[in-house]
PDB file of C-alpha atoms in Angstrom:
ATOM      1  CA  UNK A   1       0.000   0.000   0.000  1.00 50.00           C
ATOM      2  CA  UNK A   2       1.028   3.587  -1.095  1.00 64.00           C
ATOM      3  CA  UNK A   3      -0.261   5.029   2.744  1.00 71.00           C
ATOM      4  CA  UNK A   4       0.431   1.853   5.232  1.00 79.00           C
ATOM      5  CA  UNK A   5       3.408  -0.124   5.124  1.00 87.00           C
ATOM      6  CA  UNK A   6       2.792  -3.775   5.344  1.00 88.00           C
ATOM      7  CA  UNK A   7       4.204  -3.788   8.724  1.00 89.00           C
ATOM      8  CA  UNK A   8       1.738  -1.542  10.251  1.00 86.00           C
ATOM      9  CA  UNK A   9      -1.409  -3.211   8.637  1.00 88.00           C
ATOM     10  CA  UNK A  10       0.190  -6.380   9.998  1.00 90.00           C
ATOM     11  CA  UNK A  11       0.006  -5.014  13.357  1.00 88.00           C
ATOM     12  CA  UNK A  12      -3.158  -3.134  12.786  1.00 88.00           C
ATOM     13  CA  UNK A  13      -4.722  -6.767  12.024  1.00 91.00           C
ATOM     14  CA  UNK A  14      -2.859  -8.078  14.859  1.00 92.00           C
ATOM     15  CA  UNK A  15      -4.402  -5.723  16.977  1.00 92.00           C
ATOM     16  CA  UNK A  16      -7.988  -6.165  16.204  1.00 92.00           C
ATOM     17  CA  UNK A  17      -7.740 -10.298  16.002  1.00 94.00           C
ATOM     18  CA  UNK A  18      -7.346  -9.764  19.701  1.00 93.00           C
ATOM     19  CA  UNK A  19     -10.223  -7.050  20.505  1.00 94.00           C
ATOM     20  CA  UNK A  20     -12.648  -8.458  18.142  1.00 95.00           C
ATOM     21  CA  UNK A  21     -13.572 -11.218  20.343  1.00 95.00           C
ATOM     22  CA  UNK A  22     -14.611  -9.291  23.671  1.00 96.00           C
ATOM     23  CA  UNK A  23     -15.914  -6.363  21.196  1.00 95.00           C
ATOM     24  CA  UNK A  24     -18.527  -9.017  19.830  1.00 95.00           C
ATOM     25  CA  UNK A  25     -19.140 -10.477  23.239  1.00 96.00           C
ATOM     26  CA  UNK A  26     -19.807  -7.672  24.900  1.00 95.00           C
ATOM     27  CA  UNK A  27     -22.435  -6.602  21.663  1.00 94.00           C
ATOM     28  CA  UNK A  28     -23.931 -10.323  22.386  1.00 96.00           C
ATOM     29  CA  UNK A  29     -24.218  -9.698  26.024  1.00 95.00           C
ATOM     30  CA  UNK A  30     -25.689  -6.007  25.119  1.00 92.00           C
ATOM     31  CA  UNK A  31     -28.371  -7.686  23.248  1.00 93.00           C
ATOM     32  CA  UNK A  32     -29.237 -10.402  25.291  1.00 94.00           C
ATOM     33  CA  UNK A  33     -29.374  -8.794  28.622  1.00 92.00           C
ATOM     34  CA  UNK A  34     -32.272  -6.392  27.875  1.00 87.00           C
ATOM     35  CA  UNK A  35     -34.279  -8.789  26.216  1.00 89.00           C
ATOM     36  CA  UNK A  36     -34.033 -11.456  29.005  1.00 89.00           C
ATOM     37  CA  UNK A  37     -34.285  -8.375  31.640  1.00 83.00           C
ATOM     38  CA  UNK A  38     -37.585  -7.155  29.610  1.00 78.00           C
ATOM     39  CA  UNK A  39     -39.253 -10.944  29.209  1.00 82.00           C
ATOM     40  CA  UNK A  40     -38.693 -11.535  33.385  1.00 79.00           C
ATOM     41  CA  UNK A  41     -40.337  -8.150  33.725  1.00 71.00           C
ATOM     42  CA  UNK A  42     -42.666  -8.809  31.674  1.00 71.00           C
ATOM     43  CA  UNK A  43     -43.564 -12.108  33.328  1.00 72.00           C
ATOM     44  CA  UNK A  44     -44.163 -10.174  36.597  1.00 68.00           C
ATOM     45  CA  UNK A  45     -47.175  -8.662  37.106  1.00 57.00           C
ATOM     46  CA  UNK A  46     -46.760  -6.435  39.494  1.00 55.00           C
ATOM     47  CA  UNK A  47     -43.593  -4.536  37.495  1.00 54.00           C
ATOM     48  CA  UNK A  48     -46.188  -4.501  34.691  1.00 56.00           C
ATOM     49  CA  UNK A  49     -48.590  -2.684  36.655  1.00 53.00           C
ATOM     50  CA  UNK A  50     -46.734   0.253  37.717  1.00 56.00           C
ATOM     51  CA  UNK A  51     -48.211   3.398  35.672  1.00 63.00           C
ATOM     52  CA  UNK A  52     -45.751   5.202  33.514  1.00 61.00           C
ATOM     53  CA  UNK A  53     -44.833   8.477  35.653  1.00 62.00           C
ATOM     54  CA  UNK A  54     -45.260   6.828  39.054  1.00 72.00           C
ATOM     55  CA  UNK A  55     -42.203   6.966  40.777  1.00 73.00           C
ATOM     56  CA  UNK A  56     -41.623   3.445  41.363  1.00 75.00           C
ATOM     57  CA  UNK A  57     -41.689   2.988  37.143  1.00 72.00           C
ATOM     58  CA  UNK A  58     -38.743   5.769  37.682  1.00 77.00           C
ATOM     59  CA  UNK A  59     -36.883   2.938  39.799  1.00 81.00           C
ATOM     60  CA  UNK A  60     -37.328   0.101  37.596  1.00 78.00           C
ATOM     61  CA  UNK A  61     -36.060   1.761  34.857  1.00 80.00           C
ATOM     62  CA  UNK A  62     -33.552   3.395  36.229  1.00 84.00           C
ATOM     63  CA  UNK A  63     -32.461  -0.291  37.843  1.00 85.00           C
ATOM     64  CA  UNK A  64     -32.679  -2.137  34.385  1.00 84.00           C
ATOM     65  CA  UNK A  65     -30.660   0.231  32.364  1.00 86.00           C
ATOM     66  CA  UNK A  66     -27.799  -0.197  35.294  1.00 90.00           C
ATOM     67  CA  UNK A  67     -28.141  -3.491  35.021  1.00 89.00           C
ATOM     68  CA  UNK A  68     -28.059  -3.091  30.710  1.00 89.00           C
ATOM     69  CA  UNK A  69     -24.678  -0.747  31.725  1.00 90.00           C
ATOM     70  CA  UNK A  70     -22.971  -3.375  33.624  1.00 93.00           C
ATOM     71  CA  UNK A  71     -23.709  -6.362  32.707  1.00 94.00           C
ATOM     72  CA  UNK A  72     -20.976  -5.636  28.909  1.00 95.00           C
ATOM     73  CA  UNK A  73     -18.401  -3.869  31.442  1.00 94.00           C
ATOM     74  CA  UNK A  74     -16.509  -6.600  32.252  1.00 96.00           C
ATOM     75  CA  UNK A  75     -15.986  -7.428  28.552  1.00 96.00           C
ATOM     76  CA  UNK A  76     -15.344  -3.886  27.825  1.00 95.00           C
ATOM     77  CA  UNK A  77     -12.718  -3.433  30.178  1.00 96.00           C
ATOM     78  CA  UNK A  78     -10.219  -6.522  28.776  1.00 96.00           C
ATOM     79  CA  UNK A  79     -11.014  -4.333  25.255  1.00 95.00           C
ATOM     80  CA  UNK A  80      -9.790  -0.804  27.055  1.00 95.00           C
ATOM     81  CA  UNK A  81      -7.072  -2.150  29.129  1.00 95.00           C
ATOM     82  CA  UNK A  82      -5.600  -4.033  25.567  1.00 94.00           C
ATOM     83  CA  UNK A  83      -5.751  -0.243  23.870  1.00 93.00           C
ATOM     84  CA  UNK A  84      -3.879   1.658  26.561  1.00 93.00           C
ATOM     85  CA  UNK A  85      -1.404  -1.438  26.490  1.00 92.00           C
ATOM     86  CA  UNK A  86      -0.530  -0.574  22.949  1.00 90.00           C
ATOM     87  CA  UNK A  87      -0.546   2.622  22.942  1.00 88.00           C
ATOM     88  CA  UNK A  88      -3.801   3.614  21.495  1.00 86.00           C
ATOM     89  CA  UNK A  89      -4.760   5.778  24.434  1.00 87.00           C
ATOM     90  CA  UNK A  90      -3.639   7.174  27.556  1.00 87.00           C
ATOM     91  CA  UNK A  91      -7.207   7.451  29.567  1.00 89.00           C
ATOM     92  CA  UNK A  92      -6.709   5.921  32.973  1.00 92.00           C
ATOM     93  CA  UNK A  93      -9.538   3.257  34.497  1.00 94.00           C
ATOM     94  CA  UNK A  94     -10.152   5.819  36.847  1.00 94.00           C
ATOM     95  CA  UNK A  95     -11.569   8.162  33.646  1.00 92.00           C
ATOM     96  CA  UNK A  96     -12.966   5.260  31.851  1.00 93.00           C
ATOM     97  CA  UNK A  97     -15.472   4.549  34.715  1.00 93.00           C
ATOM     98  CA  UNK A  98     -16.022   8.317  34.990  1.00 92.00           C
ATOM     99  CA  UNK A  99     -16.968   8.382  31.164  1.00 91.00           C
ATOM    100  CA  UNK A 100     -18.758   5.128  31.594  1.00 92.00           C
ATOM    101  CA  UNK A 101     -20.797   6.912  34.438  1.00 92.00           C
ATOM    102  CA  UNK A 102     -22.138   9.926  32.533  1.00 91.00           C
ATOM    103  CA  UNK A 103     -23.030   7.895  29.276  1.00 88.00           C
ATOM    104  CA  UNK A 104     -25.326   6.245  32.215  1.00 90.00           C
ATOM    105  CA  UNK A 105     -26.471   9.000  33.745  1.00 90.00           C
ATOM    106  CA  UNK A 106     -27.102  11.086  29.942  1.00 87.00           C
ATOM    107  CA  UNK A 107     -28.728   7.488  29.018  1.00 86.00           C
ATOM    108  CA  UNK A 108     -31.231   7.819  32.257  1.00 87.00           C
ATOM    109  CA  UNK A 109     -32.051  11.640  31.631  1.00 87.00           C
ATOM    110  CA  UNK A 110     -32.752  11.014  27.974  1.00 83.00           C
ATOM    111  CA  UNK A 111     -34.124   7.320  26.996  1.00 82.00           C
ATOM    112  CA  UNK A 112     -36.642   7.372  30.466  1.00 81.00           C
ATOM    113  CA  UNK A 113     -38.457  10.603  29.886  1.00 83.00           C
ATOM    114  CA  UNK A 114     -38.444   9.618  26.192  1.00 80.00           C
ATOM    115  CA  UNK A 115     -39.803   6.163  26.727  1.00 78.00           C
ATOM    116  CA  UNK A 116     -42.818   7.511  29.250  1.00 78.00           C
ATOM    117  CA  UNK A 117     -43.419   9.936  26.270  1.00 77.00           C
ATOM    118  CA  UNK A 118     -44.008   7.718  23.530  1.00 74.00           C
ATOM    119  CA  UNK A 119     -46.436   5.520  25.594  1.00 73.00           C
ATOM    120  CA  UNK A 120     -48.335   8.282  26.541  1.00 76.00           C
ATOM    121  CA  UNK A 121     -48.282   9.287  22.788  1.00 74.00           C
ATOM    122  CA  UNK A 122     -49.531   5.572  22.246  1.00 72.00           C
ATOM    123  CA  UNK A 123     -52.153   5.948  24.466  1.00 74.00           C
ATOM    124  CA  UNK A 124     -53.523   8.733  23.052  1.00 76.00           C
ATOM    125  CA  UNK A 125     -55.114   7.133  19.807  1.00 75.00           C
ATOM    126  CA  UNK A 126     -54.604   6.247  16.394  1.00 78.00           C
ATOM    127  CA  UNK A 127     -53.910   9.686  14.911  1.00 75.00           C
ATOM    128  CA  UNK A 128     -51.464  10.571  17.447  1.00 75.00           C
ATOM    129  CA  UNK A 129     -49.949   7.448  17.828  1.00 72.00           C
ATOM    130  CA  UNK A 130     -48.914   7.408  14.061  1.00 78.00           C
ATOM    131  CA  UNK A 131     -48.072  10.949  13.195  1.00 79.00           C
ATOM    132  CA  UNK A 132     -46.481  12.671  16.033  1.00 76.00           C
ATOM    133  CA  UNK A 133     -43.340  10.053  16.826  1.00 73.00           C
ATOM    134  CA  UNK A 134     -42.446  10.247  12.922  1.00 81.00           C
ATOM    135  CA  UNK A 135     -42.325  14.299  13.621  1.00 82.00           C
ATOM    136  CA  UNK A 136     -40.652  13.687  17.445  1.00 79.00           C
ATOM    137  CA  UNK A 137     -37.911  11.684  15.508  1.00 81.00           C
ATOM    138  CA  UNK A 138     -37.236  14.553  13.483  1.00 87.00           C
ATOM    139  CA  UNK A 139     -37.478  17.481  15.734  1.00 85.00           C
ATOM    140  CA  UNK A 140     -35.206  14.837  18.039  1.00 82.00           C
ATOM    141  CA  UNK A 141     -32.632  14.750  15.222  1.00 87.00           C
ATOM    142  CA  UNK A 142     -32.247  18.467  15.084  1.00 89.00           C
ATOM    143  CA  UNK A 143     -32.706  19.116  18.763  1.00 85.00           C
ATOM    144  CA  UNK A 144     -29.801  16.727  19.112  1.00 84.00           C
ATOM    145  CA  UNK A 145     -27.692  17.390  16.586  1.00 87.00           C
ATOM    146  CA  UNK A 146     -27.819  21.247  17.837  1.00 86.00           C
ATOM    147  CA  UNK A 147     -27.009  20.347  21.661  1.00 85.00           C
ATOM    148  CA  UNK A 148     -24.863  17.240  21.220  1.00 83.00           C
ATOM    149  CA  UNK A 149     -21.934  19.364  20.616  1.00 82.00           C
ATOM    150  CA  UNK A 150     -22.372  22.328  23.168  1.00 83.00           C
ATOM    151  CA  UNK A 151     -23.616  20.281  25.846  1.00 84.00           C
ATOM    152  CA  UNK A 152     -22.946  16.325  25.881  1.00 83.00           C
ATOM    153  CA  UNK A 153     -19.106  16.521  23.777  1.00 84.00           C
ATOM    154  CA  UNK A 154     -17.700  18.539  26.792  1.00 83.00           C
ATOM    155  CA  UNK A 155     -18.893  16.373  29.360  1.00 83.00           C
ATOM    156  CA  UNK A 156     -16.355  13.937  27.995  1.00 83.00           C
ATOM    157  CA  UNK A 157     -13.669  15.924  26.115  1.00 81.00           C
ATOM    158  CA  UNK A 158     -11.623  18.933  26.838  1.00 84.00           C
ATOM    159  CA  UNK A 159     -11.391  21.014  23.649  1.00 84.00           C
ATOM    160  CA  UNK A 160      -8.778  24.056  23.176  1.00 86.00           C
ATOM    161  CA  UNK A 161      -8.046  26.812  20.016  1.00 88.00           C
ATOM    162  CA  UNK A 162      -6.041  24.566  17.802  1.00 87.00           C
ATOM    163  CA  UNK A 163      -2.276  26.143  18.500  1.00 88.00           C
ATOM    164  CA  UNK A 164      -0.853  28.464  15.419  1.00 89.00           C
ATOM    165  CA  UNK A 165       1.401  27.020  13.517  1.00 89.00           C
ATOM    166  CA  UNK A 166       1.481  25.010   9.823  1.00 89.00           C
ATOM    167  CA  UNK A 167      -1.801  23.208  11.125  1.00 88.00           C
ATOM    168  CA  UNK A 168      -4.075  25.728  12.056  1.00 87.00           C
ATOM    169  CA  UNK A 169      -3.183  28.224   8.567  1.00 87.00           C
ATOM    170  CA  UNK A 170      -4.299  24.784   6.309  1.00 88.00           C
ATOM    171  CA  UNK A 171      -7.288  24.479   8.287  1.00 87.00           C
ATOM    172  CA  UNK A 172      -8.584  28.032   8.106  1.00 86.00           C
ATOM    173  CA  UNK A 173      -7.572  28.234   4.243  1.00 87.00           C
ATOM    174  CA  UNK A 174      -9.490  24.765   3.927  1.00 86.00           C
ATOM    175  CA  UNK A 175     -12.355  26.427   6.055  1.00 87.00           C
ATOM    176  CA  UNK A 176     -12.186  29.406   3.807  1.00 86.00           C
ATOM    177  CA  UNK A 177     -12.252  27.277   0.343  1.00 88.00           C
ATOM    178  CA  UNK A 178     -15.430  25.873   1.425  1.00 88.00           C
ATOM    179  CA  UNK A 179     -17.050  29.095   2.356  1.00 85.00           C
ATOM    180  CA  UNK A 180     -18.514  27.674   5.870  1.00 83.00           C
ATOM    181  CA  UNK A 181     -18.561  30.051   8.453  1.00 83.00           C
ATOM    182  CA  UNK A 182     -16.434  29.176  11.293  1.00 82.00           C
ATOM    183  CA  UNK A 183     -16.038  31.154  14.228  1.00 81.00           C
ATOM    184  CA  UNK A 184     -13.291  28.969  16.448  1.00 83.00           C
ATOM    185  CA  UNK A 185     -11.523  25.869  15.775  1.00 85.00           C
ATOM    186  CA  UNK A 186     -11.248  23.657  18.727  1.00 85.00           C
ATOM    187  CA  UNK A 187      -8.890  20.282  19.111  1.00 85.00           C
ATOM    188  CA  UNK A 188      -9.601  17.992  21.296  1.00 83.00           C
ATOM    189  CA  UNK A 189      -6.835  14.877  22.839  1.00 74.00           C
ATOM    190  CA  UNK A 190      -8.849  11.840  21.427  1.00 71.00           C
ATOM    191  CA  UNK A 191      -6.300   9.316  22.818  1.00 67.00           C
ATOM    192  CA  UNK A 192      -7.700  10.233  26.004  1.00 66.00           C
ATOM    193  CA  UNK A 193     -10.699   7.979  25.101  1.00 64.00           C
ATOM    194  CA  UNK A 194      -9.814   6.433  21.866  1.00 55.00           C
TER     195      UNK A 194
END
């Protein structure tokens, strides 16, 4: 190859031969959790009968996506510990079960409230139940796309200006080229989290 040298595509395949494994167990594990979590739920009467909104439906759901968190972790962590080994980033476990923490706690804030709405939406009858989650999906998609940046990326990244130098004049004359209005460039240390 005119871009990789044999060596490092070598490696590269090296590397993921030995992630691959706990990547697709953990994905198994991922799947199969929540659906055996949802059928024993399901099976219990009394978890069924708790109204959406109630507090206690709060609790359960809360409790089942911990359990939907955890239950990959394990897996996960042989995959992390194998990256910072070789170099592919320098975030402690320390920060890795901080990040791992506020994906949870983002996860509770947004999928809960979001779940209670669209069963009240289904509730609601036919009309409602078929046209407004089609328009929530896409009002969702802009809200997020509009907040996701200002609000989630810095709960888990620490941007900065991009320094001056070689770098930062090809990126503002590529910036300029394209005519996009740009008002700071930011770089963030992805091999904190890679």
């Amino acid at each position: 190859s005119d871009v990789c040298s044999s060596d490092l595509i070598a490696r590269a395949d090296n590397f993921h031969e030995q992630i691959r494994p706990w990547q697709l167990a953990a994905v198994v594990v991922s799947v199969i959790v929540p659906i055996a979590l949802g059928a024993l739920l399901w099976r219990n009467s009394s978890v069924r009968a708790v109204a959406i909104g109630h507090w206690l439906w709060w609790v359960q759901g809360s409790a089942a996506m911990a359990v939907v968190t955890i239950a990959p972790l394990p897996l996960l962590y042989v995959v992390h510990r194998h990256v910072v080994s070789v170099g592919l980033s320098t975030q402690s476990d320390a920060a890795w079960l901080l990040d791992i923490g506020k994906q949870f706690l983002l996860s509770v804030s947004l999928v809960l409230p979001a779940t209670a709405a669209l069963v009240w939406l289904s509730q609601r009858g036919p009309i409602i139940r078929t046209v407004l989650p089609p328009a929530g999906a896409v009002v969702a998609v802009v809200v997020i796309s509009l907040v996701v940046p200002v609000v989630v990326e810095p709960l888990f990244n620490r941007f900065e200006p991009l320094p001056k130098g070689p770098l930062q004049h090809s990126v503002e004359a590529l910036i300029e080229r394209s005519g996009m209005p740009v008002g700071q460039i930011l770089v963030s240390d992805a091999s904190r989290r890679t």
